[in-house]
Coordinates of C-alpha atoms in Angstrom, one line a residue:
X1 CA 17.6 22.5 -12.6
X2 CA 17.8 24.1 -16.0
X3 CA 16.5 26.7 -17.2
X4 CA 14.8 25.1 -20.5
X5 CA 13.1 22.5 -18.1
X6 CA 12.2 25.2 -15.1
X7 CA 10.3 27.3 -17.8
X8 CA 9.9 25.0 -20.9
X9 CA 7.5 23.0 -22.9
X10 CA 6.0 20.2 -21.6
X11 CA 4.9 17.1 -23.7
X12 CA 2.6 14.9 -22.3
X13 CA 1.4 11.1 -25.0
X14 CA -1.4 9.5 -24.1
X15 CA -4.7 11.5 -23.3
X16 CA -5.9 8.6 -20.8
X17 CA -7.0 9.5 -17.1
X18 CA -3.3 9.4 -16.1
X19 CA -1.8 11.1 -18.8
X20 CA -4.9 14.6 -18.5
X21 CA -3.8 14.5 -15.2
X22 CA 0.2 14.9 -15.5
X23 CA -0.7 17.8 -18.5
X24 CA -3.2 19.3 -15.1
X25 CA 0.0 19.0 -12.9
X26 CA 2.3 20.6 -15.0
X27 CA 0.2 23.4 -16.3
X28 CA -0.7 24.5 -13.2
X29 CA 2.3 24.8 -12.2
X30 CA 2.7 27.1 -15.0
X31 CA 4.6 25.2 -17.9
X32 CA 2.5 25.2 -21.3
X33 CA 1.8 21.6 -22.0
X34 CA 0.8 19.9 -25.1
X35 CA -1.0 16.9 -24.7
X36 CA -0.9 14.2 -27.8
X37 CA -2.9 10.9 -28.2
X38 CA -3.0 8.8 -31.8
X39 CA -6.5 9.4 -31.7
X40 CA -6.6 13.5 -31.8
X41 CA -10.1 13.6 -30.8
X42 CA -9.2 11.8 -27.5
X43 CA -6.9 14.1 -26.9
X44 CA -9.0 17.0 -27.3
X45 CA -11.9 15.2 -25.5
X46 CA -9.7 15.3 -22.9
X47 CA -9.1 18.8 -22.9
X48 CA -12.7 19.4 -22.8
X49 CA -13.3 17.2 -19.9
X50 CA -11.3 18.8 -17.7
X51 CA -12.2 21.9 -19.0
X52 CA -15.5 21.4 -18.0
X53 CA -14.4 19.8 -14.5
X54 CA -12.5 22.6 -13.1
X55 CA -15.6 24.8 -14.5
X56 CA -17.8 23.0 -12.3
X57 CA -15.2 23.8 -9.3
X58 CA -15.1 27.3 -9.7
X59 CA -19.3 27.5 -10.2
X60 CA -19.2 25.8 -7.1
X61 CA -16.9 28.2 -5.1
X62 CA -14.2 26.0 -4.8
X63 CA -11.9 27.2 -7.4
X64 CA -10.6 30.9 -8.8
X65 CA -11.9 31.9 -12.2
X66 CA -8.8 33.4 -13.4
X67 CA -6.6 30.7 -12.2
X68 CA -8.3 28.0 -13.8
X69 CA -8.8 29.9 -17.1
X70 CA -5.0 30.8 -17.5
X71 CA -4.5 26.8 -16.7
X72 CA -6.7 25.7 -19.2
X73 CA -5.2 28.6 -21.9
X74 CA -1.4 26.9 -21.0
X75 CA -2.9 23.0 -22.4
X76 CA -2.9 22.4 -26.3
X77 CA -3.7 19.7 -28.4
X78 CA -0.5 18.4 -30.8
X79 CA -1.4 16.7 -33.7
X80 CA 2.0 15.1 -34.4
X81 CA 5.1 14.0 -32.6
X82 CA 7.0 16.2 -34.8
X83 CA 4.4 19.1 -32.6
X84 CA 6.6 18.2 -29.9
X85 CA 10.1 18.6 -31.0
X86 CA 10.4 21.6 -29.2
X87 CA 9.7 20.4 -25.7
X88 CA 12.1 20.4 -22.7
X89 CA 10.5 17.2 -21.4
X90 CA 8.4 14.9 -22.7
X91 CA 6.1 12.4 -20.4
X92 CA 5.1 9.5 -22.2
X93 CA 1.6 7.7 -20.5
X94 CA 0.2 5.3 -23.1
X95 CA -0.5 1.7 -22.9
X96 CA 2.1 -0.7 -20.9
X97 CA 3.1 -2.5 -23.5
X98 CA 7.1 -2.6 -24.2
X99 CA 7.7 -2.4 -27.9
X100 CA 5.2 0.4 -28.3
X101 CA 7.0 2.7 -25.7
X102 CA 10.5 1.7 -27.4
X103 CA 9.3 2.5 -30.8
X104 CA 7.9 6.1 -29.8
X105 CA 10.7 6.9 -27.7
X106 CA 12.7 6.1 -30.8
X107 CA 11.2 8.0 -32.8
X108 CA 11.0 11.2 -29.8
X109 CA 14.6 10.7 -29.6
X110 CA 15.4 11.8 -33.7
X111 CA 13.1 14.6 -33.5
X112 CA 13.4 16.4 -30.2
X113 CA 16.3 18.6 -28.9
X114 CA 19.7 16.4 -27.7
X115 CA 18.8 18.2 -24.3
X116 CA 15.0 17.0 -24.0
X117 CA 14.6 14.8 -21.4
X118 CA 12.3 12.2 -21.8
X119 CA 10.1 10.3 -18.8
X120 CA 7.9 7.0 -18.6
X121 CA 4.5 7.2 -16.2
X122 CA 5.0 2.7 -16.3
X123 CA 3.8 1.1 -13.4
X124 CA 5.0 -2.1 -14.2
X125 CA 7.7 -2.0 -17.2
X126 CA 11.5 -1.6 -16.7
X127 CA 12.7 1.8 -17.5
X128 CA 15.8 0.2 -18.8
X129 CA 13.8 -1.7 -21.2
X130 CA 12.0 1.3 -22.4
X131 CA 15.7 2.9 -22.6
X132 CA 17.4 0.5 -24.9
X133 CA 15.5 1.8 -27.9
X134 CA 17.7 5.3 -27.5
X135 CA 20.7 6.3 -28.6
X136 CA 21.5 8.3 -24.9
X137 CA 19.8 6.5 -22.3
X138 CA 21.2 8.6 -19.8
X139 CA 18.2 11.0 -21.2
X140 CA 15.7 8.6 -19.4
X141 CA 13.9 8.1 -16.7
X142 CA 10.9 6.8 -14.8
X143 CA 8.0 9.5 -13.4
X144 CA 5.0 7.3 -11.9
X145 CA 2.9 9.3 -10.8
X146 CA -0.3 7.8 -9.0
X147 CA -4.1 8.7 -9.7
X148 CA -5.6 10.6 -9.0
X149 CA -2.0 13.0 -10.8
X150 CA -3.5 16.0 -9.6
X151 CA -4.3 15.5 -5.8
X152 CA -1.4 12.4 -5.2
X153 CA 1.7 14.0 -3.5
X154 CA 3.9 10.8 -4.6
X155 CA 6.0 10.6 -7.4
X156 CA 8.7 7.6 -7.9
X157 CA 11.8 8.8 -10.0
X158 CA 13.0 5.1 -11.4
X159 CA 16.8 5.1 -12.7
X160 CA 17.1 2.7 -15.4
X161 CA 20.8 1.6 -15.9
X162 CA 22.0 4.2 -17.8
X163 CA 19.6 6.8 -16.4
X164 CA 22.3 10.2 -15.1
X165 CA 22.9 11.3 -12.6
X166 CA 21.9 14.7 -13.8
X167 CA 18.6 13.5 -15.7
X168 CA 17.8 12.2 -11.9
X169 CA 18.4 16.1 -10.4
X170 CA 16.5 18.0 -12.7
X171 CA 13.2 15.5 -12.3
X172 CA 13.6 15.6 -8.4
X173 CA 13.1 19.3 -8.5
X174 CA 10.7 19.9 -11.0
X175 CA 8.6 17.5 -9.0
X176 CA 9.1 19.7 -5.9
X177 CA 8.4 22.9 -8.4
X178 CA 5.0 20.8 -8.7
X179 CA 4.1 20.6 -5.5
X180 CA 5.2 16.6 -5.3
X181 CA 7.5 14.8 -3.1
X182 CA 9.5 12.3 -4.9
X183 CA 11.1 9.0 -4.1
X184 CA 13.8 7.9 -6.4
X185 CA 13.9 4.0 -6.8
X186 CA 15.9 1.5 -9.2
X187 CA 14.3 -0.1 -12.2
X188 CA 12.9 -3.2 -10.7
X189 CA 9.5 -4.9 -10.5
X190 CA 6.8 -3.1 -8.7
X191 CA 9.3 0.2 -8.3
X192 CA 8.7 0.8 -4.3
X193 CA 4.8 1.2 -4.1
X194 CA 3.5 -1.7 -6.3
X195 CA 6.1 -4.1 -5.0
X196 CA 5.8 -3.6 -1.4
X197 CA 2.2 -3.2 -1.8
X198 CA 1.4 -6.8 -2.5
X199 CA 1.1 -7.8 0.8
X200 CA -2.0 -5.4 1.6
X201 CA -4.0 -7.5 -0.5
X202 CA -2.5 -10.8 -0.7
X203 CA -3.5 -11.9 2.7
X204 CA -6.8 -10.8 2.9
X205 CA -7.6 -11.9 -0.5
X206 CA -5.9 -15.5 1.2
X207 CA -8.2 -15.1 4.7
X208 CA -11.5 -14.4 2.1
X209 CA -10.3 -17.9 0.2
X210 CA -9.5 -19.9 3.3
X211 CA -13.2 -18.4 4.7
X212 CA -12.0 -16.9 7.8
X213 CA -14.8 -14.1 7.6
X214 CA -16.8 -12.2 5.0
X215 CA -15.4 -9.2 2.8
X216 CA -17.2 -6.3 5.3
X217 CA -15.5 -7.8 8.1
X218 CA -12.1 -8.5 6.5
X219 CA -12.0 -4.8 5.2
X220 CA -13.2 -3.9 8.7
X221 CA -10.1 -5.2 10.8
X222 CA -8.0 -3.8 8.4
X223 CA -9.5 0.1 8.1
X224 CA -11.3 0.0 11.3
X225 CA -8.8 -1.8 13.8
X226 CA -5.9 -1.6 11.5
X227 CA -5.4 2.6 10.6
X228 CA -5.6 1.7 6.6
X229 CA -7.7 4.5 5.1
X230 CA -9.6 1.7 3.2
X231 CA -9.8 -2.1 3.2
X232 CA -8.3 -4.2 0.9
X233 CA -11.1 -5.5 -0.7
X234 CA -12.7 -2.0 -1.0
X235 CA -9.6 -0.4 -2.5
X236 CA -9.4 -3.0 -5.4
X237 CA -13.4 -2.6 -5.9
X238 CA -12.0 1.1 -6.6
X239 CA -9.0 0.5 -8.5
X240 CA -10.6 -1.9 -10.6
X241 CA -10.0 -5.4 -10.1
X242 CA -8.9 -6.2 -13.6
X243 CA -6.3 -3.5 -12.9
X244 CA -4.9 -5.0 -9.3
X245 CA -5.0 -8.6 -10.6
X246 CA -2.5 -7.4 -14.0
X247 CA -0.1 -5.6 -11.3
X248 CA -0.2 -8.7 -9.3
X249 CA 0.3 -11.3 -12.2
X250 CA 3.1 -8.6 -13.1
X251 CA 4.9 -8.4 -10.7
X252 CA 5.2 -12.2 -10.0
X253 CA 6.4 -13.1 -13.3
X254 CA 8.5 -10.4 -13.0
X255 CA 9.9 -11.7 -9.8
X256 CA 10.0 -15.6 -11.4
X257 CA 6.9 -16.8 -9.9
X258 CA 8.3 -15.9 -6.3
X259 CA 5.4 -17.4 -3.5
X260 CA 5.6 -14.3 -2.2
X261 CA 3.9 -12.4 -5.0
X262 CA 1.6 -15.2 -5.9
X263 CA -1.4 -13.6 -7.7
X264 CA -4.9 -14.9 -6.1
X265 CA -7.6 -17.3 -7.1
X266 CA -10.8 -15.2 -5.9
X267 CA -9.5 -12.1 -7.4
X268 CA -8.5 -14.4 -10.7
X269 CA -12.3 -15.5 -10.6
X270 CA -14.1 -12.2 -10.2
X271 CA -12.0 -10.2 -13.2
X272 CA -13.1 -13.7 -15.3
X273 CA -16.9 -13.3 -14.1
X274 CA -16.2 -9.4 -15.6
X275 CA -17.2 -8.2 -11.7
X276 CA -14.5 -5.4 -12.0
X277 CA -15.6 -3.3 -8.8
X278 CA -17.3 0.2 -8.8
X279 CA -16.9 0.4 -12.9
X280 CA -18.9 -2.7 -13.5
X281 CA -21.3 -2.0 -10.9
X282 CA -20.1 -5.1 -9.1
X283 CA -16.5 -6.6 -7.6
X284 CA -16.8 -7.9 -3.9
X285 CA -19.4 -5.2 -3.1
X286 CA -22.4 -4.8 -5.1
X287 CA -22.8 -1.0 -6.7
X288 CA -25.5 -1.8 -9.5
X289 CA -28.3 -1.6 -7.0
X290 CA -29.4 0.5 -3.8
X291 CA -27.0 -0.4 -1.1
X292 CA -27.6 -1.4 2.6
X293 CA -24.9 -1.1 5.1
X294 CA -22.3 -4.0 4.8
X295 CA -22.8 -5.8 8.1
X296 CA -19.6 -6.6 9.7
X297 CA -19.7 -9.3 12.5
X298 CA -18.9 -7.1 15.6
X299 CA -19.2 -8.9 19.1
X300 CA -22.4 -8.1 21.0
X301 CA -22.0 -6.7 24.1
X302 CA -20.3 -9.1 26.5
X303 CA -22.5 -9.8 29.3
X304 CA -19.9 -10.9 31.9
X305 CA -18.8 -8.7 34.8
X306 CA -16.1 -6.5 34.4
X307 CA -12.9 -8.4 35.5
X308 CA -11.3 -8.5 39.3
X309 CA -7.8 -8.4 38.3
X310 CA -6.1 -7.1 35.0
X311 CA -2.3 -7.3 34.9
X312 CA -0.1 -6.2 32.9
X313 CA 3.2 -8.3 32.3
X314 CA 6.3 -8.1 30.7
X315 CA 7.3 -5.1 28.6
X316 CA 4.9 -2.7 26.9
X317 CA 7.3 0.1 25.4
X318 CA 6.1 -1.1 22.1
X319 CA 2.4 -1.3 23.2
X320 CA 2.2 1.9 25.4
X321 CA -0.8 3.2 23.7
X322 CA -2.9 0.1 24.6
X323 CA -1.3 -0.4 27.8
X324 CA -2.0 3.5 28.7
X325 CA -5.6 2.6 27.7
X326 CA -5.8 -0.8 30.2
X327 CA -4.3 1.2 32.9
X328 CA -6.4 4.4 33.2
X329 CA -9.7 2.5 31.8
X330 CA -9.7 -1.1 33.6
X331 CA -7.2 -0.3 36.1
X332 CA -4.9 -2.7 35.3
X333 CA -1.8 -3.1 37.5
X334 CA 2.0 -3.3 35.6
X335 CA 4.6 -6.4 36.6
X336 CA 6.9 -4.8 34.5
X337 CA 9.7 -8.3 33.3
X338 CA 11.7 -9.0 29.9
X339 CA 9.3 -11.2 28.6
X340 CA 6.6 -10.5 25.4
X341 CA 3.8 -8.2 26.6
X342 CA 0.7 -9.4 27.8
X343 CA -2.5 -9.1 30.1
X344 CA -3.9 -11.4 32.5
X345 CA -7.3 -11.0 33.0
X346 CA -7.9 -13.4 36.1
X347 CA -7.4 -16.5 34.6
X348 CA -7.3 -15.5 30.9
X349 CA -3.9 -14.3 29.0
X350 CA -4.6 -11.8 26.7
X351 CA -1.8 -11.5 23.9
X352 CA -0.8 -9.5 20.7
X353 CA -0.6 -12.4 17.8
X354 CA 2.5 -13.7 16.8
X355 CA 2.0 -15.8 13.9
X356 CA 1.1 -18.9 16.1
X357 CA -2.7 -20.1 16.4
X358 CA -4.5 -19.6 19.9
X359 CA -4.4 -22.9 20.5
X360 CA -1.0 -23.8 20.1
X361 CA -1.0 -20.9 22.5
X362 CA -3.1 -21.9 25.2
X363 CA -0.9 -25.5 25.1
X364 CA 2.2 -24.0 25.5
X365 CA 0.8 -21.5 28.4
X366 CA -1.3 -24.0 30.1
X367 CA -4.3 -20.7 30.2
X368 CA -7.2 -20.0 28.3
X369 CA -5.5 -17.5 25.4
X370 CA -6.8 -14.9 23.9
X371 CA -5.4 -13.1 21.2
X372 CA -5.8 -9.7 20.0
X373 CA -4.4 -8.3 16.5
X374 CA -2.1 -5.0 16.1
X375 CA -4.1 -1.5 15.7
X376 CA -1.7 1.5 13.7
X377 CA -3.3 3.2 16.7
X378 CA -5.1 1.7 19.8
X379 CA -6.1 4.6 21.4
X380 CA -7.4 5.9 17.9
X381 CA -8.7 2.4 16.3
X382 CA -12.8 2.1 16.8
X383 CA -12.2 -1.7 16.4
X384 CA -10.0 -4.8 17.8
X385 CA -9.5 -7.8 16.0
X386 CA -9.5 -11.4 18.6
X387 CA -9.2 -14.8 18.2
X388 CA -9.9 -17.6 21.0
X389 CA -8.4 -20.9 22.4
X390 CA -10.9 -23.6 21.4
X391 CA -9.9 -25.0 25.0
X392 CA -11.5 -21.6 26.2
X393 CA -15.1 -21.7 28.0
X394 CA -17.7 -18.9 26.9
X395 CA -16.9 -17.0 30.2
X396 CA -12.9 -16.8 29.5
X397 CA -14.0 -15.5 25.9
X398 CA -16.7 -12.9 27.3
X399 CA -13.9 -11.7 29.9
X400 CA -11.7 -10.6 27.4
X401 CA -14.3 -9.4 24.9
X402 CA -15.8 -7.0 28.1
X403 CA -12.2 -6.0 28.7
X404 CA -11.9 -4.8 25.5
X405 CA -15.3 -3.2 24.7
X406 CA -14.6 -1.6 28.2
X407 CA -12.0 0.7 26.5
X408 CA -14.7 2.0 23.9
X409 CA -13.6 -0.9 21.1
X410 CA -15.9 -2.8 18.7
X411 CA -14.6 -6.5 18.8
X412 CA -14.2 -8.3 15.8
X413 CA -14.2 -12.3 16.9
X414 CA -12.0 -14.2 14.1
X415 CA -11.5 -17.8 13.6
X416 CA -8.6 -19.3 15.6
X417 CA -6.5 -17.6 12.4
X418 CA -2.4 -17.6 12.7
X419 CA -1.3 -13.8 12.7
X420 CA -4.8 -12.9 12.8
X421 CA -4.8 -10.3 10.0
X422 CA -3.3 -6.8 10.5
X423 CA -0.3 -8.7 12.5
X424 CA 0.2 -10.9 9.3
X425 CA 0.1 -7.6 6.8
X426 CA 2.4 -5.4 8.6
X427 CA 4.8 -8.4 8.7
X428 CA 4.7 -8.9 5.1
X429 CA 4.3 -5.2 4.2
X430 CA 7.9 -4.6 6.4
X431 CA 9.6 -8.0 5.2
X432 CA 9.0 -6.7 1.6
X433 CA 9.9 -2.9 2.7
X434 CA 13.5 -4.3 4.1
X435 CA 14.1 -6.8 0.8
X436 CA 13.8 -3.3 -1.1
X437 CA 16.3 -1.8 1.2
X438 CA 18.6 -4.4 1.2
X439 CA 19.1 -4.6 -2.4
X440 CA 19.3 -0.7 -2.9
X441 CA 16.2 -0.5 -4.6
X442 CA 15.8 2.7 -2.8
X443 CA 16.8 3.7 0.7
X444 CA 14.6 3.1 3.9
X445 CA 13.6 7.3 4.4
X446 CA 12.4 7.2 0.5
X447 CA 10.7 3.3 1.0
X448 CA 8.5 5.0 3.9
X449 CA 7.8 7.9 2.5
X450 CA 6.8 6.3 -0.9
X451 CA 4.1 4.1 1.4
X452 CA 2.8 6.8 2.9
X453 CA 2.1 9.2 0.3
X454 CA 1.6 6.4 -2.3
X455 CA -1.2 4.6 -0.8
X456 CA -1.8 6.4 2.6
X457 CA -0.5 3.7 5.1
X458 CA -1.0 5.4 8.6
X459 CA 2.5 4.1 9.3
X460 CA 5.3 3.6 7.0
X461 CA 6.1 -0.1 7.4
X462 CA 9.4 0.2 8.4
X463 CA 9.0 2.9 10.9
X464 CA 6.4 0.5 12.3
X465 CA 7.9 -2.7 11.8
X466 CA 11.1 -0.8 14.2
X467 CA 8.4 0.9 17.3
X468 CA 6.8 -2.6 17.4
X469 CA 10.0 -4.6 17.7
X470 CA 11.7 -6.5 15.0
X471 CA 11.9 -9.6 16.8
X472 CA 8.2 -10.0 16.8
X473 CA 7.8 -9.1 13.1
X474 CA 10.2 -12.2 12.5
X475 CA 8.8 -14.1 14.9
X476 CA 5.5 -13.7 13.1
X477 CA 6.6 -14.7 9.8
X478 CA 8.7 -18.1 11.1
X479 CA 5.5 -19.1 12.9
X480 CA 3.8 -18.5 9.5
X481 CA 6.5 -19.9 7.5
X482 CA 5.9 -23.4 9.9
X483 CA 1.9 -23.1 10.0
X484 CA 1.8 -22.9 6.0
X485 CA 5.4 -24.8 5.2
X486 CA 5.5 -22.2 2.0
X487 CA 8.6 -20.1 1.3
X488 CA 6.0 -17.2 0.9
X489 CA 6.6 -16.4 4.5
X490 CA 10.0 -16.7 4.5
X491 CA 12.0 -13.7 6.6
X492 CA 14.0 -11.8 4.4
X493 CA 18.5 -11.7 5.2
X494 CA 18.1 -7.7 6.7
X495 CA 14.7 -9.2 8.8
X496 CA 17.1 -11.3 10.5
X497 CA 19.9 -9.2 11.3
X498 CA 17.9 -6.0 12.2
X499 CA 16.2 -8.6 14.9
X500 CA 19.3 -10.1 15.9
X501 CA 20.0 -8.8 19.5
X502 CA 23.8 -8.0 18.5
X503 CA 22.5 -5.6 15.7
X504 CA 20.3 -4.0 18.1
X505 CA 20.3 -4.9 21.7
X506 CA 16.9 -5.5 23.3
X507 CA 15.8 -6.4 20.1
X508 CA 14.9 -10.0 21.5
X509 CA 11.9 -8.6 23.3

């Protein structure tokens, strides 16, 4: 990196919560900053702010005085983009809105230094876009950054078309000089985060419209069973869901009004209704009033006998967590085979979801089925996810639901819903993962890592979709893809192949 951007000047426009947070990252890491707004008295209200914050951390003990004072000495206020000329780099985090990024970068572009390089925070906009209003492109580049800037590791470094090569280098390692770890991505809808993201809350936005169970118990199968850090429905009450509905609607007009992005009803309805989430006091939780604990519909404790025989069947190398826990808690006994893993419990067959119903299930089998949804962890997870034949009697149900409460797990019973929910999210979150792969968006090491550090996924999705088998993530989505007849489901070309037994022998289990 060079020397004028190791040590330099850093511009930051736009005085919003995103764009205090950059100027925080890159002073502290010891670059003076100027921060600009069109409003100066934002800008310096800004200042203030986080003056007073970081303040408030060191009264408390959890900050050094000097440190924080020679941060807050490095930020200025600039008054004018002509304040700015001097800067190596110039980070641009106003309002998404096209011709007002071209028009300042236009104007950056005749006053700054022919070496300045210049950087968008967009989420959503094309850094080539932004780009075309400059005489040298290759100047520009994306830096998304994700809130809150000063404590999120992740940064995506987007290439527009004309982005260098050598614009691309210098922004990987100042990000590393910052304490970040950077993905680098092409210019396309979403980046990597937002795009592959959509699936996280699409289908539990979809089980909350087709009423398979409240929002408490959605976001419980999902943070509680599932290994997300938060549920769905919970982490757009933070984000705001104004803010998660424009991404969405984004991204699938970006994407020509692809299925698979389609934006959803509920959500449409409660930024209409102005029920925003935590900033409105209301979204799907309530936070204007004294709360009581949401009450998620856990099964009581089964009152059936432990069973006689538990079995395990078939092969559980991507399941050996659970089937570690059947063995040394319930003693089951292994019949190890090629076929898909699952348990007989006496009479019952218990069985990880596969995108088909429990009925259809129990038909095929000619057994009462039981179905049980994927855990991140199930040694870890406090909570599994089932749903139930409706051939089942009560007893076949409470057999499996003591099983698995035998082995320390809350059980969340479900309608008889296809891919149950955390099956049905991983397969979407992967299919979209391998799309971005396949078309060089950015390469599968980068794709993880950006998922990961982006929105703290306990796995990335392709490093899970691979330990659980690609087979079953595809046989997922074709059993969805036939349940719903939409193309939303639809398995993506590198799906297929990566699940194809002559790509990856043993893949068909």
């Amino acid at each position: 990196m060079n020397a004028p951007l190791l040590n330099g000047q850093v511009a930051v426009i736009g005085a919003g919560t995103m764009g205090i947070g950059i100027a925080q990252v890159a002073a502290a890491a010891g670059h003076p900053v100027r921060l600009f707004d069109i409003a100066p008295a934002a800008a310096q209200r800004a200042i203030d702010d986080l003056a007073r914050r970081l303040r408030q951390r060191v009264d408390g003990g959890k900050a050094d005085a000097a440190t924080t004072e020679a941060l807050l000495a490095r930020l200025e206020r600039a008054d004018s983009l002509e304040q700015l000329a001097d800067c190596a780099l110039v980070i641009e985090a106003v309002a998404e809105n096209l011709a007002i990024k071209q028009g300042l970068f236009r104007d950056l572009e005749a006053l700054c230094s022919p070496t300045t390089l210049f950087a968008s925070n967009t989420s959503s906009l094309s850094i080539t876009a932004i780009a075309g209003a400059l005489q040298h492109p290759e100047r520009m580049a994306g830096l998304h950054f994700f809130n809150p800037a000063p404590l999120m590791k992740l940064v995506e470094i987007v290439s527009g078309l004309e982005t260098g090569a050598e614009t691309l280098a210098a922004l990987q390692a100042l990000a590393q000089r910052w304490g970040k770890q950077s993905v680098v991505c092409r210019s396309t809808p979403g980046f990597i985060v937002n795009r592959v993201a959509r699936p996280f809350y699409a289908e539990t936005l979809r089980a909350l419209e087709e009423r398979v169970a409240d929002a408490a118990t959605l976001d419980a199968v999902l943070r509680d069973a599932g290994g997300f850090a938060m549920g769905p429905l919970q982490l757009t009450d933070l984000i705001g869901q104004d803010v998660n509905y424009a991404v969405t609607e984004s991204v699938y007009q970006a994407f020509y009004q692809d299925p698979r992005f389609t934006p959803s009803l509920v959500q449409q309805e409660l930024v209409a209704a102005g029920r925003l989430g935590r900033k409105s006091g209301r979204g799907f939780y309530r936070y204007d009033a004294p709360r009581s604990a949401a009450e998620i519909a856990f099964a009581p404790p089964a009152q059936a006998a432990l069973p006689q025989r538990v079995t395990l069947h078939g092969d559980w190398s991507s399941l050996a967590d659970l089937a570690q826990l059947l063995s040394e808690n319930a003693g089951a006994i292994k019949q190890p085979g090629q076929t898909s893993p699952h348990v007989t419990i006496d009479d019952v067959t218990l069985m990880l979801t596969n995108g088909k119903t429990a009925d259809q299930l129990a038909d095929e089998r000619g057994t009462p089925v039981v179905l049980f949804d994927l855990c991140a962890d199930y040694a870890r997870a406090s909570a599994i996810a089932i749903s139930c034949a409706a051939q089942n009697d009560a007893q076949h149900n409470a057999k499996a639901i003591r099983l698995l409460q035998s082995l320390g797990k809350q059980v969340i019973p479900l309608p008889d819903y296809p891919g149950l929910l955390t099956m049905r999210t991983l397969a979407m979150l992967a299919n979209e993962a391998l799309d971005v792969v396949n078309k060089g968006v950015a390469g599968a090491e980068d794709t993880d890592l950006a998922m990961l550090r982006g929105v703290n996924y306990p796995r990335g999705p392709l490093a899970w979709g691979a330990a659980l088998g690609w087979r079953h993530i595809l046989t997922t989505l074709e059993n969805l893809q036939r349940y719903y007849g939409e193309a939303r489901y639809r398995p993506m070309p590198l799906l297929r192949r990566y699940a194809s037994p002559a790509t990856f022998p043993g893949a068909e289990r």
